Structures are given as C-alpha cells and as structure tokens.
Coordinates of C-alpha atoms and ligand atoms in Angstrom, one line a residue:
M854 CA -15.0 2.5 -27.1
T855 CA -14.7 -1.0 -25.6
I856 CA -17.4 -3.1 -24.1
V857 CA -16.4 -5.7 -21.6
R858 CA -18.7 -8.6 -20.9
T859 CA -18.1 -10.7 -17.7
D860 CA -20.5 -12.9 -15.7
F861 CA -20.1 -10.6 -12.6
I862 CA -19.1 -7.0 -11.9
Q863 CA -17.8 -5.7 -8.6
T864 CA -20.0 -2.9 -7.2
K865 CA -19.5 -0.7 -4.1
E866 CA -21.0 -3.1 -1.7
S867 CA -21.4 -6.4 -3.6
F868 CA -21.5 -7.8 -7.2
I869 CA -24.0 -7.7 -10.0
E870 CA -24.7 -10.3 -12.7
D871 CA -25.3 -10.1 -16.5
K872 CA -24.2 -6.5 -17.1
C873 CA -21.5 -5.0 -19.2
V874 CA -19.2 -2.0 -19.0
A875 CA -18.6 0.4 -21.8
F876 CA -15.4 2.4 -21.4
D877 CA -12.6 4.4 -23.1
E878 CA -10.2 6.1 -20.8
L879 CA -13.1 6.5 -18.4
I880 CA -15.9 4.2 -17.5
K881 CA -18.9 5.4 -19.6
E882 CA -21.8 3.2 -18.9
I883 CA -22.9 0.0 -17.1
D884 CA -25.9 -1.7 -18.8
D885 CA -27.1 -4.8 -20.6
F886 CA -25.1 -6.1 -23.5
E887 CA -27.9 -5.4 -26.1
T888 CA -28.3 -1.8 -24.9
L889 CA -24.6 -1.1 -25.0
T890 CA -23.9 -2.7 -28.4
Q891 CA -26.8 -0.8 -29.9
K892 CA -25.6 2.4 -28.5
Y893 CA -21.9 1.8 -29.4
P894 CA -22.1 -0.4 -32.6
H895 CA -18.4 0.1 -33.4
A896 CA -17.1 -0.7 -30.0
E897 CA -14.6 -3.5 -29.5
I898 CA -16.1 -6.3 -27.6
I899 CA -14.1 -8.2 -24.9
D900 CA -15.6 -11.3 -23.5
G901 CA -14.2 -12.5 -20.1
G902 CA -15.8 -15.8 -20.5
K903 CA -17.6 -18.2 -18.1
N904 CA -17.3 -17.4 -14.4
S905 CA -15.4 -14.2 -15.1
V906 CA -15.5 -11.3 -12.6
L907 CA -14.7 -7.7 -13.4
Y908 CA -12.9 -5.8 -10.6
A909 CA -11.6 -2.3 -10.2
G910 CA -7.8 -2.5 -10.5
F911 CA -6.2 -3.1 -7.1
I912 CA -4.3 -0.6 -5.1
N913 CA -1.2 -1.6 -3.1
T914 CA -0.6 1.4 -0.8
H915 CA 2.8 0.4 0.6
V916 CA 5.8 -1.3 -1.0
H917 CA 9.6 -0.9 -0.8
L918 CA 10.9 -1.8 -4.4
E919 CA 14.5 -0.9 -3.4
F920 CA 14.6 -4.0 -1.2
S921 CA 13.5 -6.4 -4.0
A922 CA 16.8 -8.3 -4.0
N923 CA 16.0 -9.8 -0.6
K924 CA 15.0 -13.4 -0.5
T925 CA 17.0 -15.1 2.2
T926 CA 19.3 -12.3 3.3
L927 CA 17.2 -10.5 5.9
E928 CA 16.4 -12.3 9.2
Y929 CA 12.8 -12.7 10.1
G930 CA 10.9 -13.5 13.3
D931 CA 11.8 -10.5 15.5
F932 CA 11.8 -6.8 14.6
M933 CA 15.1 -6.0 16.2
I934 CA 16.9 -9.0 14.7
W935 CA 15.4 -7.9 11.3
L936 CA 16.6 -4.3 11.8
Y937 CA 20.2 -5.4 12.6
S938 CA 20.1 -7.6 9.5
V939 CA 18.9 -4.6 7.4
I940 CA 21.8 -2.5 8.7
E941 CA 24.3 -5.2 8.0
S942 CA 23.0 -6.0 4.5
R943 CA 21.5 -2.8 3.2
E944 CA 24.4 -1.9 0.9
E945 CA 24.7 -5.4 -0.5
L946 CA 21.0 -5.5 -1.1
K947 CA 21.1 -2.1 -2.9
E948 CA 23.9 -3.3 -5.1
R949 CA 22.1 -6.4 -6.1
C950 CA 18.9 -4.5 -6.9
D951 CA 18.9 -2.9 -10.4
T952 CA 16.1 -1.2 -12.4
N953 CA 15.4 -4.5 -14.2
M954 CA 14.8 -6.3 -10.9
M955 CA 12.4 -3.5 -9.8
I956 CA 10.6 -3.5 -13.1
N957 CA 10.0 -7.3 -12.5
A958 CA 8.6 -6.4 -9.1
T959 CA 6.1 -4.0 -10.7
K960 CA 5.2 -6.8 -13.2
E961 CA 4.6 -9.2 -10.4
M962 CA 2.2 -6.6 -8.9
M963 CA 0.5 -6.1 -12.3
E964 CA 0.0 -9.8 -12.8
S965 CA -2.0 -9.8 -9.6
G966 CA -4.1 -6.9 -10.8
I967 CA -2.4 -4.0 -9.1
T968 CA -2.9 -0.8 -11.2
T969 CA -1.8 1.7 -8.6
F970 CA 0.9 1.4 -5.9
G971 CA 2.5 3.5 -3.2
A972 CA 6.3 3.2 -3.5
I973 CA 8.2 4.0 -0.3
S974 CA 11.5 5.3 -1.6
S975 CA 14.4 5.4 0.8
F976 CA 17.0 6.4 -1.8
G977 CA 15.2 7.3 -5.1
M978 CA 16.6 4.2 -6.8
E979 CA 13.3 2.9 -8.1
L980 CA 12.3 6.2 -9.8
E981 CA 13.3 4.9 -13.3
A982 CA 11.4 1.6 -12.8
C983 CA 8.3 3.5 -11.6
S984 CA 8.5 5.9 -14.6
K985 CA 8.6 2.8 -17.0
T986 CA 5.6 0.9 -15.6
P987 CA 2.1 1.7 -17.0
Q988 CA 0.9 1.6 -13.4
K989 CA 0.0 4.7 -11.4
V990 CA 2.5 5.4 -8.7
I991 CA 2.3 7.4 -5.5
F992 CA 6.0 8.0 -4.9
F993 CA 6.6 8.4 -1.2
N994 CA 10.0 10.0 -0.8
E995 CA 11.3 8.9 2.6
L996 CA 12.5 11.4 5.2
I997 CA 14.7 9.8 7.9
G998 CA 17.2 11.1 10.4
S999 CA 17.0 11.8 14.2
I1000 CA 20.4 13.3 14.9
P1001 CA 20.2 17.2 14.9
S1002 CA 23.7 17.6 13.4
S1003 CA 22.8 15.6 10.3
V1004 CA 19.1 16.4 9.8
D1005 CA 19.6 19.4 7.6
F1006 CA 21.7 17.5 5.1
L1007 CA 19.2 14.6 5.1
Y1008 CA 16.3 17.1 4.6
Q1009 CA 18.1 18.7 1.6
D1010 CA 18.6 15.2 0.1
F1011 CA 14.9 14.4 0.7
L1012 CA 13.9 17.7 -1.1
A1013 CA 16.0 16.9 -4.1
R1014 CA 14.4 13.4 -4.4
L1015 CA 11.0 14.9 -4.0
E1016 CA 11.7 17.3 -6.8
E1017 CA 13.1 14.6 -9.1
S1018 CA 9.9 12.6 -8.6
S1019 CA 7.7 15.3 -9.8
H1020 CA 8.4 15.1 -13.6
Y1021 CA 6.4 12.0 -14.6
D1022 CA 2.8 11.7 -15.8
N1023 CA 2.2 8.4 -14.0
I1024 CA 3.9 9.5 -10.8
T1025 CA 2.4 11.6 -7.9
P1026 CA 5.2 13.0 -5.7
A1027 CA 4.5 12.2 -2.0
I1028 CA 6.2 12.2 1.4
A1029 CA 7.0 9.3 3.8
I1030 CA 8.1 10.2 7.3
H1031 CA 10.0 7.0 8.2
S1032 CA 8.8 6.6 11.8
P1033 CA 8.5 8.3 15.2
Y1034 CA 11.8 6.7 16.4
S1035 CA 13.9 7.7 13.4
V1036 CA 12.8 11.3 12.4
H1037 CA 13.5 14.5 14.3
P1038 CA 10.4 16.6 14.9
I1039 CA 12.0 19.7 13.5
V1040 CA 12.2 18.1 10.0
I1041 CA 8.9 16.4 10.4
K1042 CA 7.3 19.8 10.9
K1043 CA 9.1 21.2 7.8
A1044 CA 8.0 18.3 5.6
L1045 CA 4.4 18.3 6.8
S1046 CA 4.1 22.1 6.2
L1047 CA 5.3 21.4 2.6
A1048 CA 2.8 18.6 2.3
K1049 CA 0.0 20.8 3.4
E1050 CA 1.1 23.6 1.1
Q1051 CA 1.6 21.4 -2.0
N1052 CA -1.1 18.8 -1.2
Y1053 CA 1.4 15.9 -1.2
P1054 CA 0.1 12.5 0.1
V1055 CA 1.8 11.5 3.4
S1056 CA 2.6 8.2 4.8
A1057 CA 4.5 7.1 8.0
H1058 CA 5.5 3.8 9.7
F1059 CA 3.9 3.9 13.1
L1060 CA 3.9 1.6 16.2
E1061 CA 5.0 -1.5 14.3
S1062 CA 6.5 -3.4 17.3
S1063 CA 6.3 -3.5 21.0
I1064 CA 9.9 -2.4 21.3
E1065 CA 9.0 0.7 19.4
R1066 CA 6.3 1.5 21.9
E1067 CA 8.6 0.7 24.9
W1068 CA 11.2 3.1 23.5
L1069 CA 8.8 6.0 22.7
E1070 CA 6.9 5.6 26.0
N1071 CA 9.7 4.9 28.5
G1072 CA 13.0 5.4 26.6
E1073 CA 13.8 1.7 27.5
G1074 CA 14.1 -1.7 25.9
E1075 CA 16.0 -3.0 22.9
F1076 CA 15.9 0.3 21.0
K1077 CA 17.9 1.8 23.9
T1078 CA 20.9 -0.4 23.1
F1079 CA 20.4 0.1 19.4
F1080 CA 20.4 3.9 19.6
K1081 CA 23.3 3.9 22.1
E1082 CA 25.3 1.7 19.7
F1083 CA 24.6 3.4 16.4
F1084 CA 23.9 7.0 17.3
N1085 CA 25.2 7.4 20.9
T1086 CA 21.8 8.8 22.0
S1087 CA 19.8 7.8 25.1
S1088 CA 16.3 9.2 24.7
P1089 CA 13.7 9.1 21.9
V1090 CA 13.2 12.2 19.7
N1091 CA 9.4 11.9 19.8
S1092 CA 6.7 10.8 22.2
I1093 CA 3.8 8.9 20.7
D1094 CA 1.3 11.7 21.4
G1095 CA 3.8 14.4 20.4
F1096 CA 4.5 12.6 17.1
L1097 CA 0.8 12.1 16.3
S1098 CA 0.0 15.7 17.1
L1099 CA 2.4 16.9 14.4
F1100 CA 0.1 15.3 11.8
D1101 CA -3.2 16.8 13.1
E1102 CA -3.7 18.9 10.0
T1103 CA -2.4 16.4 7.5
P1104 CA -4.4 13.3 7.0
T1105 CA -1.8 10.5 6.8
H1106 CA -1.6 6.9 5.9
F1107 CA 0.0 5.3 8.9
T1108 CA 1.6 1.9 8.2
H1109 CA 1.3 -1.0 10.6
A1110 CA -0.1 0.6 13.8
V1111 CA -0.2 -2.9 15.3
K1112 CA 0.7 -1.6 18.8
A1113 CA -1.6 1.5 18.8
N1114 CA -4.0 1.6 21.7
K1115 CA -7.6 2.5 21.8
K1116 CA -6.9 6.2 22.5
E1117 CA -4.4 6.5 19.7
L1118 CA -6.7 4.8 17.2
E1119 CA -9.5 7.1 18.3
H1120 CA -7.1 10.0 17.6
L1121 CA -6.3 8.6 14.1
S1122 CA -10.0 8.4 13.4
Q1123 CA -10.8 11.9 14.6
K1124 CA -8.0 13.4 12.5
N1125 CA -9.0 11.6 9.3
H1126 CA -5.9 9.4 9.2
S1127 CA -5.9 5.9 7.8
I1128 CA -3.9 2.7 8.3
A1129 CA -1.9 0.5 5.9
H1130 CA -2.3 -3.0 7.2
C1131 CA 0.6 -5.4 6.1
P1132 CA -0.4 -8.7 7.7
R1133 CA 2.4 -10.8 6.2
S1134 CA 5.1 -8.3 7.0
N1135 CA 3.8 -8.0 10.6
R1136 CA 3.9 -11.8 10.9
L1137 CA 7.4 -12.2 9.5
L1138 CA 8.9 -9.4 11.7
G1139 CA 7.2 -10.8 14.8
S1140 CA 5.0 -7.8 15.3
G1141 CA 1.7 -9.5 15.9
K1142 CA -1.4 -8.4 14.0
L1143 CA -3.5 -5.4 13.8
D1144 CA -7.0 -5.9 15.3
I1145 CA -9.2 -5.0 12.4
Q1146 CA -12.4 -6.5 14.0
D1147 CA -13.7 -3.2 15.4
L1148 CA -11.3 -0.8 13.8
K1149 CA -12.9 2.6 13.1
V1150 CA -10.0 3.9 11.1
P1151 CA -10.2 3.2 7.4
F1152 CA -7.5 0.7 6.4
S1153 CA -5.9 -0.6 3.2
V1154 CA -4.2 -4.0 2.9
A1155 CA -0.7 -3.7 1.5
T1156 CA 2.2 -6.0 0.8
D1157 CA 5.1 -3.9 2.3
G1158 CA 8.4 -4.7 0.4
L1159 CA 10.3 -7.9 -0.3
S1160 CA 12.3 -6.8 2.7
S1161 CA 9.6 -8.2 4.9
N1162 CA 7.6 -10.5 2.5
Y1163 CA 8.0 -13.3 0.0
S1164 CA 5.8 -11.9 -2.8
L1165 CA 4.2 -8.7 -4.0
N1166 CA 1.1 -10.6 -5.2
I1167 CA -1.9 -8.9 -3.7
F1168 CA -3.9 -12.1 -3.7
D1169 CA -1.3 -13.8 -1.5
E1170 CA -1.7 -10.9 0.9
L1171 CA -5.4 -11.1 0.9
R1172 CA -5.3 -14.9 1.5
S1173 CA -3.0 -14.4 4.4
A1174 CA -5.2 -11.7 5.9
L1175 CA -8.2 -14.0 5.5
M1176 CA -6.4 -16.8 7.4
L1177 CA -4.8 -14.6 10.1
H1178 CA -8.0 -12.8 11.1
S1179 CA -9.8 -16.0 12.1
D1180 CA -12.0 -14.1 14.6
I1181 CA -14.0 -12.3 11.9
E1182 CA -16.9 -13.9 10.0
L1183 CA -15.5 -15.2 6.8
K1184 CA -17.6 -13.7 4.0
R1185 CA -17.8 -10.3 5.7
L1186 CA -14.0 -10.3 6.0
A1187 CA -13.5 -11.3 2.4
N1188 CA -15.8 -8.4 1.2
D1189 CA -14.0 -6.0 3.5
L1190 CA -10.6 -7.2 2.2
I1191 CA -11.6 -6.6 -1.4
K1192 CA -12.7 -3.0 -0.4
S1193 CA -9.3 -2.5 1.4
V1194 CA -7.5 -2.8 -1.9
T1195 CA -10.0 -0.9 -4.1
S1196 CA -12.5 1.7 -2.9
I1197 CA -11.0 2.4 0.5
P1198 CA -7.4 3.3 -0.6
A1199 CA -8.9 5.2 -3.6
K1200 CA -10.9 7.3 -1.1
I1201 CA -7.9 7.7 1.2
F1202 CA -5.7 9.1 -1.5
N1203 CA -8.5 10.8 -3.4
L1204 CA -7.9 8.8 -6.6
N1205 CA -10.4 8.6 -9.5
C1206 CA -10.3 4.8 -9.5
G1207 CA -11.0 1.8 -7.2
A1208 CA -14.6 1.4 -8.2
I1209 CA -16.6 0.5 -11.3
E1210 CA -18.7 3.7 -11.7
C1211 CA -19.3 6.1 -14.5
G1212 CA -16.7 8.8 -14.7
F1213 CA -14.0 6.7 -13.0
S1214 CA -10.7 5.8 -14.7
S1215 CA -10.9 2.5 -16.6
D1216 CA -8.5 0.7 -14.3
L1217 CA -10.0 -2.8 -14.5
A1218 CA -9.0 -6.4 -13.8
I1219 CA -10.7 -9.5 -15.0
I1220 CA -10.3 -12.8 -13.0
T1221 CA -11.9 -16.2 -13.6
L1222 CA -13.4 -18.4 -10.9
P1223 CA -13.0 -22.2 -11.4
D1224 CA -16.7 -22.7 -11.1
K1225 CA -20.0 -20.8 -10.8
P1226 CA -20.2 -19.0 -7.5
K1227 CA -23.2 -17.8 -5.4
I1228 CA -23.2 -14.0 -5.6
D1229 CA -22.4 -13.6 -1.9
T1230 CA -19.3 -15.8 -2.1
I1231 CA -17.6 -14.0 -5.0
A1232 CA -15.1 -12.0 -2.9
L1233 CA -14.3 -15.1 -0.8
N1234 CA -13.8 -17.4 -3.8
T1235 CA -11.8 -14.7 -5.6
I1236 CA -9.4 -14.5 -2.7
L1237 CA -9.2 -18.3 -2.3
H1238 CA -8.8 -19.2 -6.0
T1239 CA -6.9 -16.4 -7.7
S1240 CA -3.2 -15.8 -8.2
K1241 CA -3.2 -14.0 -11.4
V1242 CA -5.6 -11.8 -13.4
D1243 CA -6.6 -12.8 -17.0
M1244 CA -6.8 -9.2 -18.3
L1245 CA -5.8 -5.8 -17.0
F1246 CA -6.6 -2.3 -18.2
I1247 CA -5.1 1.0 -17.0
D1248 CA -6.9 4.1 -18.3
G1249 CA -8.7 1.9 -20.7
K1250 CA -5.5 0.5 -22.3
Q1251 CA -5.1 -3.3 -22.1
I1252 CA -1.8 -4.2 -20.3
I1253 CA -2.4 -7.9 -19.9
Ligands
MCF1017 O1 7.9 -1.7 6.6 C1 9.0 -2.4 6.8 C2 9.3 -2.5 8.3 N1 9.4 -1.2 9.0 C3 10.2 -0.2 8.6 N2 10.9 0.0 7.5 C4 11.0 -0.8 6.4 C5 10.2 -1.9 6.1 N3 10.7 -2.4 4.9 C6 11.7 -1.6 4.5 N4 11.9 -0.6 5.4 C7 13.0 0.4 5.2 C8 12.6 1.8 5.6 O2 11.9 2.4 4.7 O3 14.0 0.0 6.0 C9 14.9 1.1 6.1 C10 14.0 2.3 5.9 O4 14.5 3.1 4.9 C11 15.7 1.1 7.3 S1 15.1 1.6 8.9 C12 14.1 0.3 9.5
FE1018 FE1 7.3 -0.5 5.1

C-alpha cells in the first residue's frame, strides 16, 4: 500500500484540500493523513510537498506516432497544402521514424502526465513502441481506401494489423475509419459490424476542413482536383448524412468535427458519439476551431500527431485551447479542459481511470504549482504553469 500526500486532490467537479489517497493497483481510500496511516501503518508514504496537486493520469485520445519524424517537413497553414505535403513526404517520414523515436514520443507524453493514449495507426509501425511503454494504449488500426478495386486488399491488411495488435496486456485493439472522403462505405460497414461484435472502440476523422465539407456536399472544390489527379474519380464515396448513419449503432469518437453544423452535432449527441478536439492541429492546418461554447457532445482535448503539431505535451495543448477559446469564461474553461483529458475520455471509452475515486486504477500524476492557489483557480493555474509532472503512477507503479 502507498499513501500519497498532496496539498490538493482533483475531484469530479473541483479540488479538495488536506486529504490523502491510499492505493495499491487500485485507489483504496481517500481520507485524512492520520486516519490512513493508522489504518495502513506499513504503507509507503509519498509526500508531494508544498503546493502539490494530485491529478488522475491524463488521457490523450488521438495521436499519430508514426509521423513523429516530422518537424519542418510538412507544410502548415492550409489543409490541402498539408495533404499534398503528406503524400510527397510520407515515405521519407516513415523511413526516418524508428521505434526509438516513437518510444521518445511516448516518453514526452508521459512527462506531461499522460497515462493512456489513443494511437491512430496507419501502418502498424508503432506497435512495438506501444507494447514497450508502461502506458495504456487504445490502438486504433486505421482503415483507409475508397477505390472499389483495392478496398478488399486494404481491408485484409487492416484485419491483419487488428489481429496483431490484440496480443498485448497494455494494448486495447481498436478501429479507426480514416474519414468520410477516404473510406468506401462497403468496408466501413464491415469494420463497424466487427466493432459491434467484438466491442472494439471506434474513432474517425470527420469534417476537419471546409474543403472536405464542400466535396462531401457538392462533389466540388479542391478535393475534386485531388481525387481526379490521384484516383481518377469524380464524386465522393460518402455523403455526410450517409456516412454518419453508418455509425448509428456504434458510439464513435469523431476527431475534429470543426465544420459540423448544428444538425450534425445534434445527431452525434443523439447517437452517443463524442468528439476529439485538437485545437493546435486545427490551427496549424488552417481548419478553424471547434465551437465548444455550447457543445452538447462530450469532447476530449487531444494533441493529434507530430504531423500537425509541434509537441505531444498535453499541457501545451491545454494552454493553446485556453487561449484559442477566448469567448469562454476563463475558470470555467480551465475546469472543463481538465475534465476533457481525464473523466470525460475515461467515460467515452469506458476506462476504469480518469478520476480519483475508490476502485479506480491508480493512474495518478502529481504536479506542483509555483505558489499557493485559491481552490477555484487550481485548474487554471495548473494549465498556465505546468509543463511536466513531478511524479507519475500507472496501476500504482511509479513511472516518474
Ligand atoms: O489528424 C491529422 C489530420 N487529418 C487527417 N489525417 C491525419 C492527421 N495526422 C496524420 N494523419 C494521417 C492519417 O491517419 O495522414 C494519413 C492518414 O493515414 C494520410 S491521409 C490525410
Ligand atoms: Fe489525426
């Protein structure tokens, strides 16, 4: 048993002061220091020190580790320009990205307190890195392919990757449908019926850019030139509503959704879907920003990959979100952002973590504030002043 003592502890809605947590693999009790030390006299005591805060380990629902070699290669500012640069440099980026580089990317996440992440895997390259990290991984095997003559082959390859990802204790096999513009509905249906049958978590990029919307709605715009050039096709394989209806029985984590309208957001809410909000990625690819002010759909905040970001540090992402959503009252936003990387993604993916409550996994992060905070400013000050955690525990084992 371990007893951790910090000045503050994150709770569902706020923070409490002067309490301690007793834990082994699971969180056992939250009580006063005296009560817990009397009850567990042999427990190891960990003191976080002055102005320390105990958080549930953070969850980053959407990252592409295979693109970790990108720093200055891909072009930012506009989605189509970025996409052309991905196609031009994808092979070179793959070659430059080895397991060691991806392990370092998982470490960068760990240093910022991420204990669980969702890896979007295009090729299966990061499986070894994911199997070596102590973090918990939802391994989203990506299905992509819109041309009928090649979808069968791509589907078989996807199935093989899905199978390979199902042999590791820390890895949950899962499915990523790349997007409505790039995946044929025939294989989407097959993959989703498999997801339903096997209870695989599902994720999909959705309405990231206005050109995506223009293509799906009208078969026009810059995607028209793109599809003509690369695939010699002239119409989209999915409509927005048609694509969404395929997911009606499979609650899905839709990434971006920046260009979703009221009706589509209402549909997401009714079908128990959720959104991964990647503010820095959206900014860098010229996509605008998701309006989270009155959003009824539960959302996580996620980093996306280094293909569309400059770090995988979750505090960097939260700070950017805090600055970008300048229309929302500051302290409320800060509290909501902390929930978007803890209790909300845990609920979305049905994980036994993301909150400091008895019976939950002991995935815990300790951070230290530079000075004593008022209790209602802890979330805000954490986001403003933290880059790295001081200590990190996964299933009760100290990692940092
Ligand atoms: O989330 C960002 C932007 N939107 C779409 N895809 C990706 C992102 N970062 C990496 N990707 C990958 C995607 O998984 O890019 C590849 C796919 O395998 C090429 S198709 C855009
Ligand atoms: Fe992505």
